[in-house]
XYZ file of C-alpha atoms in Angstrom:
566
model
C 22.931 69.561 -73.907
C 24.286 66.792 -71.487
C 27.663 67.391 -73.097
C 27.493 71.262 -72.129
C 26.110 70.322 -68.759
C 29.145 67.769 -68.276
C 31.641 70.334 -69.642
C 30.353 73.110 -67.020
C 30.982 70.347 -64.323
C 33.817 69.402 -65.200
C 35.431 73.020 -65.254
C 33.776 74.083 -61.937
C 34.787 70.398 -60.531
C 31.142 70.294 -59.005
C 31.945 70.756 -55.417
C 28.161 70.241 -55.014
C 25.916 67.188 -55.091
C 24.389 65.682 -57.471
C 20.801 63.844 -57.312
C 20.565 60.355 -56.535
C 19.653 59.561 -59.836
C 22.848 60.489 -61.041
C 24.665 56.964 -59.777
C 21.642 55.195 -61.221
C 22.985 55.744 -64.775
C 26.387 54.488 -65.968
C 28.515 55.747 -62.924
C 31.743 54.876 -65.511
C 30.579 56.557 -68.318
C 29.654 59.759 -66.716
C 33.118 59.676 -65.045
C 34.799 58.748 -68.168
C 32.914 61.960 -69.767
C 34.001 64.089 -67.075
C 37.471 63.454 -67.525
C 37.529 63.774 -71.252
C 35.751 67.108 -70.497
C 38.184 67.848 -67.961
C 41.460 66.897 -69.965
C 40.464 68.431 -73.596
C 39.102 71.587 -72.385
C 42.376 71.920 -70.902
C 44.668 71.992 -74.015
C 47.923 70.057 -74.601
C 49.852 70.593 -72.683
C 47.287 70.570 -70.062
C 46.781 73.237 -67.564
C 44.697 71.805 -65.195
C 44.252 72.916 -61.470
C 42.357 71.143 -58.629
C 41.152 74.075 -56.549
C 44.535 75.952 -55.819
C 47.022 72.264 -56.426
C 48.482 73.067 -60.010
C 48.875 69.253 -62.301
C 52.163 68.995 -62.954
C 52.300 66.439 -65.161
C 51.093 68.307 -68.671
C 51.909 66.178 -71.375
C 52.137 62.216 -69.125
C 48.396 62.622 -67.558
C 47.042 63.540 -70.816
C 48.943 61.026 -72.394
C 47.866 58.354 -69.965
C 44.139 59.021 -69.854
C 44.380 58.946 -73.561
C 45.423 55.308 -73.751
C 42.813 54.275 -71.529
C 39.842 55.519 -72.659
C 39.746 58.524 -70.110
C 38.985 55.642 -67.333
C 39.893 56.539 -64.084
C 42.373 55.132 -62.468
C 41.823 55.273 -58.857
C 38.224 55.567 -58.728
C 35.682 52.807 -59.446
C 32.018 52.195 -59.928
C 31.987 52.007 -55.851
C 34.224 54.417 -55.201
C 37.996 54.866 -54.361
C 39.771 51.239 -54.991
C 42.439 49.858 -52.935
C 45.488 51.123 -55.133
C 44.689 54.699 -53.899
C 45.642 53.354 -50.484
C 48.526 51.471 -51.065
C 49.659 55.165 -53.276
C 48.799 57.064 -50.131
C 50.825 55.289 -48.454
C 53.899 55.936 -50.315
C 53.866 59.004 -50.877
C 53.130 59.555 -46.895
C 56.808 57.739 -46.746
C 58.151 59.598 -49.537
C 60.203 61.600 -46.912
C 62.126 58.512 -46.107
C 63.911 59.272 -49.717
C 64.391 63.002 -48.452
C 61.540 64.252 -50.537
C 58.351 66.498 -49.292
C 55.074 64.084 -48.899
C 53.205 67.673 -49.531
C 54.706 68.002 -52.970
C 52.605 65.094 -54.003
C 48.901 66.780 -53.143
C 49.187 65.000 -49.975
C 46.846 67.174 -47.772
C 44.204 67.902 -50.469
C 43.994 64.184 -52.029
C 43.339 63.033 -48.156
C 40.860 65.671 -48.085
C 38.792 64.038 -51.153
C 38.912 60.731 -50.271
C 37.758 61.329 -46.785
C 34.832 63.310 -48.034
C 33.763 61.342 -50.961
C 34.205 57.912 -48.704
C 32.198 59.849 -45.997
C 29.114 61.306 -48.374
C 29.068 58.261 -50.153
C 28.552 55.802 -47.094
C 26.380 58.282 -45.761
C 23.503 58.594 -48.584
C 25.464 57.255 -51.916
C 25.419 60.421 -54.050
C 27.612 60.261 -56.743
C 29.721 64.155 -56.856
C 31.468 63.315 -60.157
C 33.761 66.495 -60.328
C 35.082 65.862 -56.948
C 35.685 62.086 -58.165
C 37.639 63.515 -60.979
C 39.569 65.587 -59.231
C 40.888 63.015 -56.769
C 41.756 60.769 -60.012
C 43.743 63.696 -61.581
C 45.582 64.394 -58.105
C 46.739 60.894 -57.692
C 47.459 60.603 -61.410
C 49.728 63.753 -61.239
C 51.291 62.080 -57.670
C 52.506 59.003 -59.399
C 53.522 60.969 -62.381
C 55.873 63.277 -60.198
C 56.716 61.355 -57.137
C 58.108 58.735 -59.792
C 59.991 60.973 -61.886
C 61.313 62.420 -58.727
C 62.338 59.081 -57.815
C 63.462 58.425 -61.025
C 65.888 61.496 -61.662
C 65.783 63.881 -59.161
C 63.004 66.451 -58.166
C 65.899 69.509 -59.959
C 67.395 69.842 -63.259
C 70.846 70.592 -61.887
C 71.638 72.472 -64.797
C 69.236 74.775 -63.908
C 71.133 75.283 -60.583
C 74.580 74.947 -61.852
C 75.798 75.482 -65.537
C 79.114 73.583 -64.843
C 76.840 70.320 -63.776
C 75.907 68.007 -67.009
C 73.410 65.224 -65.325
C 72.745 62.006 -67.451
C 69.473 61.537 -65.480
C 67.192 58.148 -66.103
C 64.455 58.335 -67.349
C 61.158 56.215 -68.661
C 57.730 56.497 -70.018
C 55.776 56.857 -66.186
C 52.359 56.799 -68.092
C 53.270 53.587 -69.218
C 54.834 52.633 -66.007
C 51.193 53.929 -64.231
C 49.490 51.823 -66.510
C 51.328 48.264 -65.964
C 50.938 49.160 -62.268
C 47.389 49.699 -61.762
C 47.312 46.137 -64.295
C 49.459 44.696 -61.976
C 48.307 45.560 -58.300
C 51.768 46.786 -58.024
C 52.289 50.293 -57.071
C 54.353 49.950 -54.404
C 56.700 47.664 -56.238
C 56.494 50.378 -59.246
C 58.020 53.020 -57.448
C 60.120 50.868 -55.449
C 61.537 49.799 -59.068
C 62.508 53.522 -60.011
C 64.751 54.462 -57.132
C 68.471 54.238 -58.245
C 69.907 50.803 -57.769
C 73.216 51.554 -56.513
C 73.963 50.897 -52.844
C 75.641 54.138 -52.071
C 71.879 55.292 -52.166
C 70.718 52.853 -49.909
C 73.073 53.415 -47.341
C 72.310 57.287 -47.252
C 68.606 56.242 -47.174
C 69.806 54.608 -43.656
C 71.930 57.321 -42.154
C 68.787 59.778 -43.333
C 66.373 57.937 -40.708
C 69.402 57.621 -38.400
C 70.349 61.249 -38.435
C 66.740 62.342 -38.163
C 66.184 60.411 -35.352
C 68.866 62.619 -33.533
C 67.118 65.441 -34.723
C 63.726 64.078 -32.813
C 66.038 63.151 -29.914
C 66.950 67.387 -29.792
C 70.291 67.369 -31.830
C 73.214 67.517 -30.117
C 74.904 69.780 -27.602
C 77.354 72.463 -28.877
C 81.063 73.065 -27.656
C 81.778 76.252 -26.599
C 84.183 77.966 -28.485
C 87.763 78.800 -26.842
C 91.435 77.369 -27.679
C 92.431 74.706 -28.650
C 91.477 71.459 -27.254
C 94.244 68.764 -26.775
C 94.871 65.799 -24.984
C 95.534 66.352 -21.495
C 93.396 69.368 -21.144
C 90.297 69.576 -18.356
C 87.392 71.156 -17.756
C 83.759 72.347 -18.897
C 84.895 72.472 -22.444
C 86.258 68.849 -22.773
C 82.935 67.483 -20.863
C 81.097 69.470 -23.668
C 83.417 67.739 -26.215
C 83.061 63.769 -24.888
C 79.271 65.046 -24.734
C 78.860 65.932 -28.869
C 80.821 63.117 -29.846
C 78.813 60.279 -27.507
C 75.476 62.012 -29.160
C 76.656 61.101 -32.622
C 77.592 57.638 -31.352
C 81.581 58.889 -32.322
C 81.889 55.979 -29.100
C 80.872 52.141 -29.019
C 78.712 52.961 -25.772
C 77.493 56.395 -25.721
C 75.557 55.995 -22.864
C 78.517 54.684 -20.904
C 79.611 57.532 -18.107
C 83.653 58.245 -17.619
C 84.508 58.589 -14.755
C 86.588 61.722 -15.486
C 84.421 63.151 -18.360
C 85.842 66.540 -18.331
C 89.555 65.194 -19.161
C 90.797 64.824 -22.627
C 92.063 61.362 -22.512
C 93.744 58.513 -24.685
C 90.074 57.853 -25.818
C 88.633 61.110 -26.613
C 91.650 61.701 -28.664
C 90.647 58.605 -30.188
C 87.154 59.872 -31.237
C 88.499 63.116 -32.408
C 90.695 61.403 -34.735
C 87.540 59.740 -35.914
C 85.190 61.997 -36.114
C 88.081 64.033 -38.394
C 89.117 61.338 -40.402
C 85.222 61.081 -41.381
C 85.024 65.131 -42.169
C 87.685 65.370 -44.216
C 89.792 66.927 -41.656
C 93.770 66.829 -40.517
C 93.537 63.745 -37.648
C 95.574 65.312 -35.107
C 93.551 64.540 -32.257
C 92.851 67.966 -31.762
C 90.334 70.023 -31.888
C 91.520 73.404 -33.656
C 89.051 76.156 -35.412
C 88.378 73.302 -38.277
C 87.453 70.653 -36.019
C 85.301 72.845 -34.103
C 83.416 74.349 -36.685
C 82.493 70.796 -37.823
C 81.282 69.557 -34.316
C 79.081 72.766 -34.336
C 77.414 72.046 -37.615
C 73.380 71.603 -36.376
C 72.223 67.618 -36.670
C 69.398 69.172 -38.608
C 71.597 70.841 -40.810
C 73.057 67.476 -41.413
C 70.024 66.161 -42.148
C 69.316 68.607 -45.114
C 73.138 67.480 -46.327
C 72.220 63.775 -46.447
C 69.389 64.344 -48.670
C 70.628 66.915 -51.509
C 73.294 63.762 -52.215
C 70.395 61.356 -52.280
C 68.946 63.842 -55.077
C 72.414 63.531 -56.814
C 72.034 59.837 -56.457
C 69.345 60.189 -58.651
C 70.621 62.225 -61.360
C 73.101 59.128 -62.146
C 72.426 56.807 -64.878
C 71.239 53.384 -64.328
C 74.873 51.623 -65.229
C 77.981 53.676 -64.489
C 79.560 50.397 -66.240
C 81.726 48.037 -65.236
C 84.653 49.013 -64.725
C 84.108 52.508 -64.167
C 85.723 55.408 -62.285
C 84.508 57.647 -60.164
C 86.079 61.443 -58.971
C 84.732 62.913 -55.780
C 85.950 66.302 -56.312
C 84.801 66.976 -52.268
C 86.585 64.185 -51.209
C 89.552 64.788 -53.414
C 89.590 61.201 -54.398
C 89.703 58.597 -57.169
C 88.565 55.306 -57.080
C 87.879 52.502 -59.678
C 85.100 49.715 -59.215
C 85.407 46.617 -61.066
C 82.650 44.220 -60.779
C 81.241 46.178 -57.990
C 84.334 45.687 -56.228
C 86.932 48.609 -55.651
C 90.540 47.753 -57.094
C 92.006 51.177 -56.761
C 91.999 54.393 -54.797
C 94.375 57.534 -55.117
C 93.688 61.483 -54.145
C 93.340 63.947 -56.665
C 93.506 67.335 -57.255
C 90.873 69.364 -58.348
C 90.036 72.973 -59.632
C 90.329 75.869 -57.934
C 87.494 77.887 -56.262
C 87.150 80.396 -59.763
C 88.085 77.622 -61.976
C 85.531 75.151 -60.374
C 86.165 71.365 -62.293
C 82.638 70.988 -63.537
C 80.560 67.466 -63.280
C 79.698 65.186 -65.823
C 80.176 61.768 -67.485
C 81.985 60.502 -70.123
C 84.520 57.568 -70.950
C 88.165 57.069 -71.160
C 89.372 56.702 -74.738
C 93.092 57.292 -75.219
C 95.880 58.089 -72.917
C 98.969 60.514 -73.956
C 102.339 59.707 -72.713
C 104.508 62.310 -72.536
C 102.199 64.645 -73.368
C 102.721 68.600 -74.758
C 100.882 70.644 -72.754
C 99.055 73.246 -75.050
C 98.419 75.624 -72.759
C 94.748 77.148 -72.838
C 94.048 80.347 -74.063
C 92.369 81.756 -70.409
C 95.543 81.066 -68.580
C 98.170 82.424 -71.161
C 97.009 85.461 -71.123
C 95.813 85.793 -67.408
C 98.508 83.053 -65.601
C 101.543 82.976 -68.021
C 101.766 86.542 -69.766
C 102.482 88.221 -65.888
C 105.353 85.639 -65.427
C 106.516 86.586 -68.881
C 106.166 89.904 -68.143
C 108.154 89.823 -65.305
C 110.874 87.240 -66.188
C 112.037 87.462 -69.875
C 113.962 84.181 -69.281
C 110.486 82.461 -67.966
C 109.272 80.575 -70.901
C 113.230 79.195 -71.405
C 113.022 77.876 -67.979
C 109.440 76.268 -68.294
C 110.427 74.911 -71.597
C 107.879 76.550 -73.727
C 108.174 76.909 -77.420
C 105.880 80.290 -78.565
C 103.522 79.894 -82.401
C 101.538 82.226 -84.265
C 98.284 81.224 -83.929
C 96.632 77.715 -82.927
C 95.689 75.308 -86.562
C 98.163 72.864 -87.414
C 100.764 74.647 -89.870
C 101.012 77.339 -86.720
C 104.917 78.951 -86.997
C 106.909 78.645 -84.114
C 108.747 81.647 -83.627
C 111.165 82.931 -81.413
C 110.270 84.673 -77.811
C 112.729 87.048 -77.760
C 111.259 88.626 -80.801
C 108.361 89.691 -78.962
C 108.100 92.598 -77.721
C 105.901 91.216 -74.464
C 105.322 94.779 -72.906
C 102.644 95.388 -75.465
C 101.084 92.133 -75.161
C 97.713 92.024 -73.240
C 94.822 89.914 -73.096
C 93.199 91.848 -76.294
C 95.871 91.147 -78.191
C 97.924 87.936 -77.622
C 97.618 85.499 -80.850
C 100.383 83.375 -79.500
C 99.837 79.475 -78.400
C 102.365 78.371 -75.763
C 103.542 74.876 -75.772
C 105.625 73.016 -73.141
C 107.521 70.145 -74.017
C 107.733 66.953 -72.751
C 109.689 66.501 -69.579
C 109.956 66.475 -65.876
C 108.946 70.177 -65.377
C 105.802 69.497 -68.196
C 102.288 70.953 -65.731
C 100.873 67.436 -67.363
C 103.398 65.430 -65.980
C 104.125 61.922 -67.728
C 100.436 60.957 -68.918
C 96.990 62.527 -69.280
C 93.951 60.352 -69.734
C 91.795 61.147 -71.742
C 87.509 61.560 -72.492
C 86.502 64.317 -74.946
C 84.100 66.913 -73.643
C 82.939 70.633 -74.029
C 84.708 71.166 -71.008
C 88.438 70.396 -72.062
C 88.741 68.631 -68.708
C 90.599 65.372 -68.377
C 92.562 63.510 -66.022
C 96.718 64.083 -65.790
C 100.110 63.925 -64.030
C 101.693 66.499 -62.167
C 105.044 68.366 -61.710
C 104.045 69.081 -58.010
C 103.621 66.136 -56.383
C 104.090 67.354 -53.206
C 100.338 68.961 -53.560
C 98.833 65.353 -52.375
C 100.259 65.793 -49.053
C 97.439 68.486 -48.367
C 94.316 67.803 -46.640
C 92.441 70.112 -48.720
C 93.310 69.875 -52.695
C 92.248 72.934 -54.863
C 95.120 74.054 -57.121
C 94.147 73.283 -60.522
C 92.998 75.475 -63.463
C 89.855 72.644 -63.548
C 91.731 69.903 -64.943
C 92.115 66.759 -62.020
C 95.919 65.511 -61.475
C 96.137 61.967 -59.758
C 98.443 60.574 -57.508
C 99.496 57.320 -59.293
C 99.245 57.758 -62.646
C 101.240 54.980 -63.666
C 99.175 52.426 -61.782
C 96.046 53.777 -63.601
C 97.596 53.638 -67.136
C 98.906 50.082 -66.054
C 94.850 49.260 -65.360
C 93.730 50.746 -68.542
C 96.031 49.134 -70.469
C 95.657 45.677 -68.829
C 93.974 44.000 -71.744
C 96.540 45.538 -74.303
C 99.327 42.346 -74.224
C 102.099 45.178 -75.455
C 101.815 47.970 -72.655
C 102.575 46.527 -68.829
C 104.417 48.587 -66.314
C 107.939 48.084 -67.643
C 106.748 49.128 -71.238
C 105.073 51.821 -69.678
C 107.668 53.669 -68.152
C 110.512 52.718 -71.070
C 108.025 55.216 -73.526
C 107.591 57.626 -70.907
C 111.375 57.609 -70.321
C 111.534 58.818 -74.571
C 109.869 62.270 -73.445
C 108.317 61.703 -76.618
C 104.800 62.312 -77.089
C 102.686 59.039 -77.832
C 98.798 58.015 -77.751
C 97.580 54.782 -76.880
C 94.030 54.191 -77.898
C 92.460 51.814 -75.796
C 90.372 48.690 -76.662
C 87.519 49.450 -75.159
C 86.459 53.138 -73.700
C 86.114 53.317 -69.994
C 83.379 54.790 -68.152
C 84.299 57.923 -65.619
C 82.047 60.467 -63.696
C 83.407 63.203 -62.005
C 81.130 63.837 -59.548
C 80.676 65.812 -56.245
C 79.445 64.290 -52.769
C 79.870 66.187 -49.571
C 78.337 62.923 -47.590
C 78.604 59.354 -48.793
C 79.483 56.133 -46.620
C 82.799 54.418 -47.092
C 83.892 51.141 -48.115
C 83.684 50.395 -44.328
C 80.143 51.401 -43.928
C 80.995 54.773 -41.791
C 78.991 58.101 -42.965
C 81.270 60.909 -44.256
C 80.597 64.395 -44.374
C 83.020 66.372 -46.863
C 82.915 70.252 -47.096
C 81.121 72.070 -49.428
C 84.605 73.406 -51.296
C 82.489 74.882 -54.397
C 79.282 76.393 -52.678
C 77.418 73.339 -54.647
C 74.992 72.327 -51.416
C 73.816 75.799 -50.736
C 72.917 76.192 -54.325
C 70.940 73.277 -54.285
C 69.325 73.164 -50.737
C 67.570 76.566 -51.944
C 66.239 75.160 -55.357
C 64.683 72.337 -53.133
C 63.388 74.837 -51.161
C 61.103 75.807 -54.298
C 57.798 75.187 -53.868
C 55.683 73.862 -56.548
C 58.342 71.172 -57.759
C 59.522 72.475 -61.235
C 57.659 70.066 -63.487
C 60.280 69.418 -66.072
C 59.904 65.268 -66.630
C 57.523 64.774 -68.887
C 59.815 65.802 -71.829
C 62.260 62.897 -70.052
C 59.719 60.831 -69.779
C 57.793 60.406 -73.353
């Protein structure tokens, strides 16, 4: 009978109170009966709700009451225990990570407390279903706000198919558990934010940005021609104006005493402020620049925090040494014992042939490398060209064969009758050879993945020179890709530079396998902060921010860690 009356309690979460006599008996045993109740009824995995707050955590909570004996966690013979607090209190800063505070059952576990610490000062009557419930709430807020912490609050799969995340992850039950044993909550979740600095320093410019945003933003420049130096008027005031408000000056509360005229040092700001947006640094301020200046401080706030959430969709050791791609920022760079040895730009996919992110490690390099060229762009690049030039595949140095496995016959292009070629019908594999006018250039490096993306030379050097880089079919070309093979091969006492360039001089094809596989991770940040400490904002070349600022616009968080997590 008590069983039935417990399990009818438990399911309603007895928003009513209970007779004093109820905290006479074993206050823990009736709460440890409650959440049994609670937790079996429920299923596995559990679908529990706390009035109209949905548990996220299905298969961890479950888990975690399990191992203890359905004990609470935050709630004691007398009542709520200090670790509630010190949880509270994190998750009321969790927007200082650029995450929601009200994802976590913010507003309804401050609700319970206050009333159960309020009724039960007041006459002590034990209401064991609203004890429950505000031990499931702040359960299901560790559980989440520390896998958010831990790997992101999105699967960015979900959001983007061409974005392969090697997220952390760890058993937070377990986690939970050595906390509460501990006294160390705080310190818990402290322990699960990513450990690189390039978070922390976006952590920094999120409270700095944010408190422009409580300042009123910035003022706007109007738009009209282009701004240069030596120009006057309402416009250039406007200008020194937005600049001084993002602190683009050492004293932006100094006064000029000709603010409306584009000077020596205004120039100097605009070169700054476009050298940190990715932008040409003229010194003037042309339909690019402009549009940047005009972008909202709050909308620079929301940009800030979608790259802390890809901060946490890293792994915990990107090794050492490892390299890194900013496909936004068009750069390379390579970090050896947290220290960066080398930098070059890169070019990366084009807007329909988008170079996808991922991670994955360096295993062989290719000089002089064939370029087989993919199926997609024969047929929808080359077979045009052909079309149109007979003599094109002569010039480019392309040898024609029957099909793609190994004993492939190479057969003659002239024999084709290309006219009646299409992209139904073409069984042909193009090959170019070896050689200055090769699309691979004199080495590709190499790291095996779905995506048959890698890194390579170029024929078209020339490409580097632009501010924005988007002219590959996916694949990334490098600027110095003799100084990278030079790197890889450092440890190998028979390659150096000399060696290097004598077998790429053969035009022979040759792979190098190297001693030890080298981390890379082509990823995509449209803010980070430089080597030099200054914020950059990069722009959004592949639509990736707007795809992502609406998934974290979702409301419930999509509960997906627990599968991570066990």
């Amino acid at each position: 009978m008590l069983r039935i009356f417990s399990y009818i309690l438990g399911m309603t979460g007895f928003l009513f109170f209970a007779p004093y006599g109820l905290a006479e008996r074993g206050t823990e045993d009736q709460l440890r009966e409650f959440l049994r109740n609670r937790i079996e009824t429920a299923g596995f995995p559990a679908h529990i709700s706390v009035g109209t707050e949905r548990i996220h955590a299905q298969k961890a909570l479950p888990r975690f009451y399990q191992k203890r004996g359905y004990l609470p966690a935050w709630i004691g013979g007398e009542g709520p225990q200090h670790h509630m607090d010190v949880l509270v209190k994190c998750i009321k800063a969790a927007d200082r990570e650029g995450l929601n505070p009200e994802d976590y059952h913010l507003k309804r576990i401050l609700a319970n407390r206050e009333d159960i610490r309020k009724n039960q000062k007041k006459n002590h009557i034990l209401n064991p279903g609203r004890w429950v419930d505000l031990d499931l709430l702040l359960t299901d807020a560790f559980l989440m706000y520390g896998s958010h912490l831990l790997s992101g609050r999105i699967n960015p799969e979900s959001v983007d198919p061409e974005w392969v995340a090697n997220r952390r992850g760890a058993e937070l039950d377990r986690v939970l558990e050595n906390a509460l044993n501990s006294n160390g909550i705080e310190e818990a979740l402290q322990g699960l934010l990513p450990a690189q600095s390039g978070y922390g320093l976006l952590k920094h410019a999120l409270a700095r940005y944010r408190g422009i945003v409580h300042r009123g933003g910035w003022a706007t420049v109007s738009e009209g021609p282009v701004l240069k130096r030596g120009d006057r008027g309402k416009r250039v005031a406007e200008l020194r104006t937005r600049l001084s408000e993002e602190r683009w000056s050492a004293a932006p509360e100094a006064k000029y005493p000709d603010d409306d005229r584009f000077d020596e040092a205004l120039e100097s700001m605009v070169r700054d402020f476009q050298c940190c947006h990715g932008l040409n640094p003229d010194g003037v301020v042309g339909h690019d620049t402009l549009s940047a200046l005009n972008v909202s401080a709050e909308t620079r706030v929301r940009q800030v925090e979608i790259n802390m959430e890809r901060w946490r969709w890293l792994p915990e050791d990107l090794g050492n040494p490892h390299l890194i791609v900013n496909m936004a920022d068009f750069v390379l760079c390579v970090t050896q014992d947290q220290r960066q040895v080398m930098e070059m730009r890169v070019i990366v996919g084009k807007g329909y042939r988008r170079t996808p992110v991922f991670s994955g490690k360096i295993t062989y390099l290719v000089f002089s490398p064939y370029w087989q060229v993919p199926p997609g762009i024969a047929v929808k690049d080359k077979l045009p060209l052909i079309k149109k030039d007979p003599a094109y595949l002569l010039k480019q140095h392309m040898r024609v064969f029957q099909g793609w496995n190994a004993e492939a016959r190479e057969i003659d292009p002239a024999s084709v009758d290309w006219a009646r070629v299409n992209e139904k019908n073409f069984p042909y594999r193009l090959r170019q050879d070896p050689g200055p006018d090769n699309a691979l250039g004199k080495v590709k490096f190499m790291f095996p993945n779905r995506f048959n993306v890698y890194l390579h030379d170029t024929s078209s050097p020339e490409l580097f020179e632009k501010t924005s880089r988007t002219f590959s079919s996916g694949c990334i070309r490098i600027q110095k890709p003799i100084e990278l093979a030079e790197y890889l091969l450092k440890d190998d006492p028979r390659w150096n530079r000399q060696a290097i360039q004598d077998e790429i001089a053969k035009n022979t094809e040759k792979t190098v396998i190297l001693k030890m596989p080298v981390d890379i991770h082509l990823l995509y940040w449209t803010v980070f902060v430089d080597n030099e400490g200054i914020l950059n904002f990069r722009k959004d070349i592949y639509g990736r921010d707007a795809r992502l600022m609406k998934a974290l616009d979702v409301n419930p968080p999509k509960a997906d860690f627990d599968d991570r997590s066990s």
